[in-house]
Every structure is written in C-alpha cells, then in structure tokens.
Short mmCIF file of C-alpha atoms in Angstrom, two decimals:
data_model
loop_
_atom_site.label_atom_id
_atom_site.label_comp_id
_atom_site.label_asym_id
_atom_site.label_seq_id
_atom_site.Cartn_x
_atom_site.Cartn_y
_atom_site.Cartn_z
CA MET P 17 96.92 -80.71 -105.75
CA PRO P 18 96.63 -81.86 -109.02
CA SER P 19 95.99 -85.75 -109.49
CA LEU P 20 97.20 -86.80 -111.87
CA SER P 21 100.23 -86.41 -113.27
CA LEU P 22 100.62 -86.74 -117.69
CA THR P 23 104.24 -87.02 -119.05
CA LEU P 24 103.31 -86.14 -122.79
CA CYS P 25 107.69 -85.25 -123.94
CA GLY P 26 109.68 -88.03 -123.95
CA ALA P 27 108.17 -91.74 -122.67
CA VAL P 28 105.16 -90.62 -123.00
CA LYS P 29 103.26 -91.71 -119.33
CA VAL P 30 100.69 -91.06 -116.66
CA ALA P 31 100.91 -90.94 -112.39
CA GLY P 32 98.76 -90.53 -109.82
CA ASN P 33 97.57 -91.94 -106.91
CA GLY P 34 95.99 -94.99 -107.56
CA VAL P 35 96.47 -95.05 -111.57
CA ALA P 36 97.12 -98.16 -113.09
CA ALA P 37 99.86 -96.14 -115.28
CA ASP P 38 100.73 -99.50 -117.34
CA ALA P 39 97.36 -100.75 -117.85
CA ILE P 40 96.47 -96.63 -120.14
CA GLY P 41 96.27 -98.43 -123.73
CA ALA P 42 97.73 -95.83 -126.72
CA LYS P 43 94.81 -94.24 -127.81
CA ALA P 44 93.13 -93.83 -124.58
CA LEU P 45 96.57 -92.16 -123.95
CA ALA P 46 96.14 -89.55 -127.43
CA LEU P 47 92.50 -89.28 -126.35
CA LEU P 48 93.92 -87.98 -123.39
CA ALA P 49 96.95 -85.49 -124.58
CA TYR P 50 94.28 -84.66 -127.36
CA VAL P 51 91.62 -83.09 -124.59
CA ALA P 52 94.73 -81.86 -122.38
CA LEU P 53 96.55 -79.59 -124.48
CA GLU P 54 93.39 -78.69 -126.26
CA PRO P 55 90.68 -76.61 -124.05
CA GLY P 56 87.54 -76.71 -123.76
CA ALA P 57 84.66 -79.34 -124.98
CA HIS P 58 84.72 -81.48 -128.06
CA THR P 59 82.06 -83.70 -129.31
CA ARG P 60 82.61 -87.21 -129.63
CA ASP P 61 81.87 -87.20 -133.61
CA GLU P 62 85.29 -84.50 -133.32
CA LEU P 63 87.09 -87.48 -131.06
CA THR P 64 85.61 -90.10 -133.35
CA ALA P 65 87.31 -88.40 -136.01
CA LEU P 66 90.59 -87.87 -134.58
CA LEU P 67 91.17 -90.87 -133.69
CA TRP P 68 89.03 -93.87 -135.34
CA GLY P 69 88.23 -92.02 -138.86
CA GLU P 70 89.08 -94.49 -140.86
CA TYR P 71 87.14 -96.83 -138.89
CA PRO P 72 83.16 -97.77 -140.16
CA GLU P 73 81.28 -95.22 -137.76
CA GLU P 74 79.79 -97.77 -134.92
CA LYS P 75 83.19 -98.94 -134.76
CA ALA P 76 84.58 -96.35 -134.11
CA LYS P 77 81.67 -94.38 -131.10
CA ALA P 78 82.01 -98.28 -129.60
CA SER P 79 85.71 -97.74 -129.51
CA LEU P 80 85.09 -93.43 -128.12
CA ARG P 81 83.32 -95.42 -125.53
CA GLN P 82 85.16 -98.27 -124.71
CA ALA P 83 88.24 -95.64 -124.29
CA LEU P 84 86.49 -92.63 -121.83
CA THR P 85 84.96 -96.39 -119.84
CA HIS P 86 88.58 -96.98 -119.66
CA LEU P 87 89.68 -93.77 -118.48
CA ARG P 88 86.90 -92.87 -116.34
CA GLU P 89 88.33 -96.27 -114.80
CA GLN P 90 91.89 -95.75 -114.62
CA VAL P 91 92.07 -91.60 -113.47
CA PRO P 92 88.94 -90.96 -112.51
CA GLY P 93 87.56 -86.87 -111.92
CA VAL P 94 89.89 -86.04 -114.07
CA LEU P 95 86.96 -85.86 -117.28
CA ARG P 96 83.88 -84.74 -118.08
CA VAL P 97 81.89 -86.56 -120.06
CA ASP P 98 78.34 -86.57 -121.13
CA ARG P 99 76.18 -87.54 -124.41
CA THR P 100 77.57 -85.40 -126.25
CA THR P 101 80.91 -83.57 -125.23
CA VAL P 102 83.80 -84.81 -123.58
CA SER P 103 86.91 -82.06 -121.94
CA VAL P 104 89.56 -82.40 -119.13
CA VAL P 105 88.82 -81.49 -115.18
CA GLU P 106 92.74 -78.63 -115.94
CA SER P 107 92.76 -78.61 -111.97
CA GLU P 108 93.42 -82.02 -111.97
CA VAL P 109 95.95 -82.58 -114.05
CA GLU P 110 99.45 -81.12 -114.50
CA CYS P 111 101.17 -82.03 -117.57
CA ASP P 112 104.60 -80.92 -119.03
CA VAL P 113 103.93 -79.61 -122.05
CA THR P 114 101.17 -76.68 -120.29
CA SER P 115 103.94 -76.18 -117.47
CA PHE P 116 106.33 -75.75 -120.93
CA LEU P 117 104.35 -73.02 -121.99
CA ARG P 118 104.64 -70.65 -118.74
CA LEU P 119 107.55 -71.58 -117.64
CA ALA P 120 108.99 -70.13 -121.32
CA ARG P 121 106.93 -66.72 -120.49
CA GLU P 122 108.25 -67.24 -116.63
CA SER P 123 111.47 -68.41 -115.73
CA PRO P 124 112.93 -69.67 -119.66
CA ARG P 125 116.14 -71.46 -117.53
CA ALA P 126 113.99 -73.52 -115.54
CA ALA P 127 111.94 -74.21 -119.70
CA ALA P 128 114.43 -74.69 -121.17
CA ASP P 129 115.35 -78.39 -119.52
CA ILE P 130 112.22 -79.69 -120.32
CA PRO P 131 112.80 -81.80 -123.31
CA VAL P 132 109.48 -80.64 -125.33
CA MET P 133 111.55 -81.46 -129.18
CA ARG P 134 110.19 -85.29 -127.97
CA PHE P 135 106.90 -84.74 -127.95
CA LEU P 136 104.95 -88.01 -127.91
CA GLU P 137 107.35 -90.14 -128.63
CA GLY P 138 107.26 -93.72 -128.83
CA LEU P 139 103.68 -93.58 -128.50
CA GLN P 140 103.09 -95.69 -131.33
CA LEU P 141 99.41 -94.95 -133.15
CA ARG P 142 97.04 -97.16 -136.25
CA ARG P 143 95.09 -95.59 -138.82
CA CYS P 144 95.36 -92.36 -137.24
CA SER P 145 96.68 -89.85 -139.77
CA ALA P 146 94.03 -87.44 -138.21
CA PHE P 147 95.86 -87.32 -134.67
CA GLU P 148 98.62 -86.67 -136.20
CA ASP P 149 98.54 -84.31 -138.49
CA TRP P 150 97.65 -82.56 -134.94
CA ALA P 151 100.61 -83.97 -132.73
CA ASP P 152 103.41 -82.65 -135.83
CA GLY P 153 101.25 -79.85 -135.64
CA ILE P 154 101.76 -79.55 -131.22
CA ARG P 155 105.04 -80.61 -132.27
CA ALA P 156 106.13 -78.49 -134.61
CA SER P 157 104.65 -75.04 -132.18
CA LEU P 158 106.58 -76.54 -129.62
CA VAL P 159 109.73 -76.69 -131.61
CA LYS P 160 109.49 -72.80 -132.83
CA ARG P 161 109.17 -72.00 -128.89
CA VAL P 162 112.03 -73.96 -127.20
CA THR P 163 114.58 -72.76 -130.04
CA GLU P 164 112.84 -68.97 -128.87
CA VAL P 165 113.62 -69.45 -125.74
CA LEU P 166 117.28 -71.34 -126.03
CA THR P 167 118.26 -68.72 -127.93
CA GLY P 168 117.47 -65.98 -125.44
CA VAL P 169 118.96 -67.97 -121.67
CA THR P 170 121.73 -68.84 -123.86
CA ARG P 171 123.00 -64.93 -125.27
CA GLU P 172 121.65 -64.13 -121.64
CA ALA P 173 124.52 -66.62 -120.13
CA LEU P 174 127.25 -64.82 -122.64
CA ALA P 175 126.14 -60.96 -121.39
CA THR P 176 126.16 -62.76 -118.47
CA ARG P 177 129.71 -63.94 -118.73
CA GLN P 178 128.10 -67.52 -116.90
CA TRP P 179 129.85 -69.04 -119.28
CA ARG P 180 129.60 -73.26 -118.22
CA GLU P 181 125.65 -72.48 -117.82
CA ALA P 182 126.73 -70.82 -121.65
CA VAL P 183 128.04 -73.80 -123.30
CA ARG P 184 125.67 -76.11 -121.36
CA LEU P 185 122.37 -74.45 -122.76
CA ALA P 186 124.16 -73.79 -126.37
CA ASP P 187 123.77 -77.67 -126.45
CA ARG P 188 120.77 -77.78 -125.07
CA TRP P 189 119.26 -75.56 -128.62
CA LEU P 190 122.21 -77.71 -130.87
CA GLU P 191 119.78 -80.55 -129.72
CA VAL P 192 117.77 -78.26 -131.20
CA ALA P 193 119.33 -76.50 -134.16
CA PRO P 194 122.00 -78.69 -134.91
CA LEU P 195 123.07 -76.85 -138.50
CA SER P 196 122.26 -73.35 -136.83
CA ALA P 197 124.95 -70.83 -137.58
CA ALA P 198 124.06 -68.83 -134.02
CA SER P 199 124.02 -71.68 -132.03
CA ASN P 200 127.46 -73.61 -133.24
CA ALA P 201 128.40 -69.66 -132.91
CA ALA P 202 126.96 -69.39 -129.62
CA LYS P 203 128.82 -72.95 -127.90
CA ILE P 204 132.20 -71.21 -129.84
CA GLU P 205 132.43 -68.58 -128.21
CA ALA P 206 131.49 -69.84 -124.91
CA LEU P 207 134.17 -72.46 -124.43
CA PHE P 208 136.52 -70.12 -125.76
CA MET P 209 135.17 -67.57 -123.06
CA ALA P 210 135.25 -70.20 -120.82
CA GLY P 211 139.06 -71.01 -121.26
CA ASP P 212 138.51 -73.99 -123.77
CA ARG P 213 140.27 -73.19 -126.94
CA GLU P 214 140.78 -76.25 -128.07
CA LEU P 215 137.49 -77.22 -127.68
CA ALA P 216 135.95 -74.29 -129.40
CA LEU P 217 138.66 -75.12 -132.88
CA ASP P 218 136.60 -78.50 -133.03
CA ALA P 219 132.85 -77.83 -131.68
CA PHE P 220 133.72 -75.38 -135.30
CA GLY P 221 135.27 -78.47 -136.90
CA ASP P 222 132.71 -80.39 -136.17
CA TYR P 223 130.19 -77.59 -137.42
CA LYS P 224 131.96 -77.24 -140.56
CA ALA P 225 132.01 -80.85 -141.14
CA ARG P 226 127.84 -81.01 -141.01
CA LEU P 227 127.11 -78.87 -142.57
CA ALA P 228 129.60 -79.89 -145.75
CA THR P 229 127.98 -83.51 -145.25
CA GLU P 230 124.38 -82.08 -144.79
CA THR P 231 124.18 -79.75 -146.98
CA GLY P 232 126.85 -78.39 -148.95
CA GLN P 233 127.69 -75.74 -147.54
CA ALA P 234 130.88 -74.29 -146.12
CA PRO P 235 130.13 -71.99 -142.73
CA GLU P 236 128.60 -68.48 -142.19
CA ARG P 237 132.02 -66.12 -142.65
CA GLU P 238 131.01 -64.18 -139.59
CA LEU P 239 131.84 -68.45 -138.16
CA VAL P 240 134.85 -68.82 -140.35
CA GLU P 241 136.31 -65.20 -138.60
CA LEU P 242 135.69 -66.36 -134.83
CA ALA P 243 137.13 -68.97 -135.64
CA GLU P 244 140.67 -67.66 -136.45
CA ARG P 245 139.96 -65.02 -134.10
CA ILE P 246 140.45 -68.28 -131.83
CA ARG P 247 142.67 -69.75 -133.57
CA ALA P 248 145.25 -66.36 -133.78
CA SER P 249 144.77 -65.99 -129.69
CA LYS P 250 147.52 -69.02 -129.07
#
C-alpha cells in the first residue's frame, strides 16, 4: 500500500501516516508534484532551474536543499535523494492524476468524476515561470484526455438509454467544453429522452445565449433542428 496520497486536482494536499500536510510549503509541494508525475531521476540542476531558476545560483541550490530536507522530514521514504539526483519511490505514492490516467484506460466512467481540469488549482508560486509552463502543459493534456473520456462515456450512456446518467455526464462534459456543440447536444438530447422536455429546451436556450455572448455566433444547424424536433414533440 502507498504510504502517501497526493491530491493535485483541486486543493493540493498530501495525506498519509504521520504526514503534517499543512507544514509543507508551496514550492516543496510543487517539487513533489513534479517528481511524482515525471518518472525517473531528475538532476538537482534541473529542479533548481524549474523552481528557483530566477534566483542566483547559490541561493537556488540552497533553496532546493532546504526543500528536500523539508520533504524528507514530512514525507519520509517517498523520495530517493543523492548528491546529484532526486526521484520518487513510485510504490510509496498514490496520486489522483496517475489514477485518472489509469482509469481513463480501464474504467472511463470512474475517470470521468476526477476533477483534472482543476490541476494545481490554488497553488501559488512566485518567480516560477518554468514550473508554470510545465503545469500548463500538464493541464492542457489532462483537459484533452478528460474531454475524450467524457465524450465516450456520455455517448455510451445515450446509446444504452441511461438517460439520467447521460445528463450527469453531459454536465461534466460541459464543465470542460461549455461551447461545444457536441456536449450541448448530448445534454439536450439526454434531458428530452429522460422526459424533461422543457428543461431540454431551456438548455438549448442557454447554449444559444451563451454562444451569442461569447462568440457572436448562432447554434449549429444540427442543434437548431434538434430543438425544433423537441418543440414539435408536444
């Protein structure tokens, strides 16, 4: 069993036996997140450039040493640290991001409920442009993957007539892609097939208004035709 649970989506936190989670600073958390998600050993020079690249060299190296000492005290047994490299003991860490990526392959419905769009939300760092660039790249890849997952599971729920589940999953899809014609069409169809005709039409109206406000465009013809069929069904 992993000795450490690392939550990176939403409020960043660590949990485990003996872990004083509140005592871990933002840059130490960022360091832990990076080595947990990037497999293999990382040189000290790489890590100082990532998190303290805008500091003078000696100060950057000292800050890395301090962060590593802090982490080894707070999460013992999780890091391998030697004179030149740092890596994570993968068997000791359970992370929601890696769990999401595994579930996306093995159990997409379960993966759909992990809020990966909120990767490192609220983690405030100063003077860390390299780390922010890395985090932006991870966030973009997670949004792409969760969009693929939600597209698949929502359409599966529609195909198998699980209308209420399809509504729930379409709502999750809309959180990621609020202006997507496909996600909005899925919710409108699911609501209508679940017996909520008026809610389906309301959902179309909301999409139409949001699209006009944010893009100046009108809904796609397929959605307009779907709304017309729903109105004519009364």
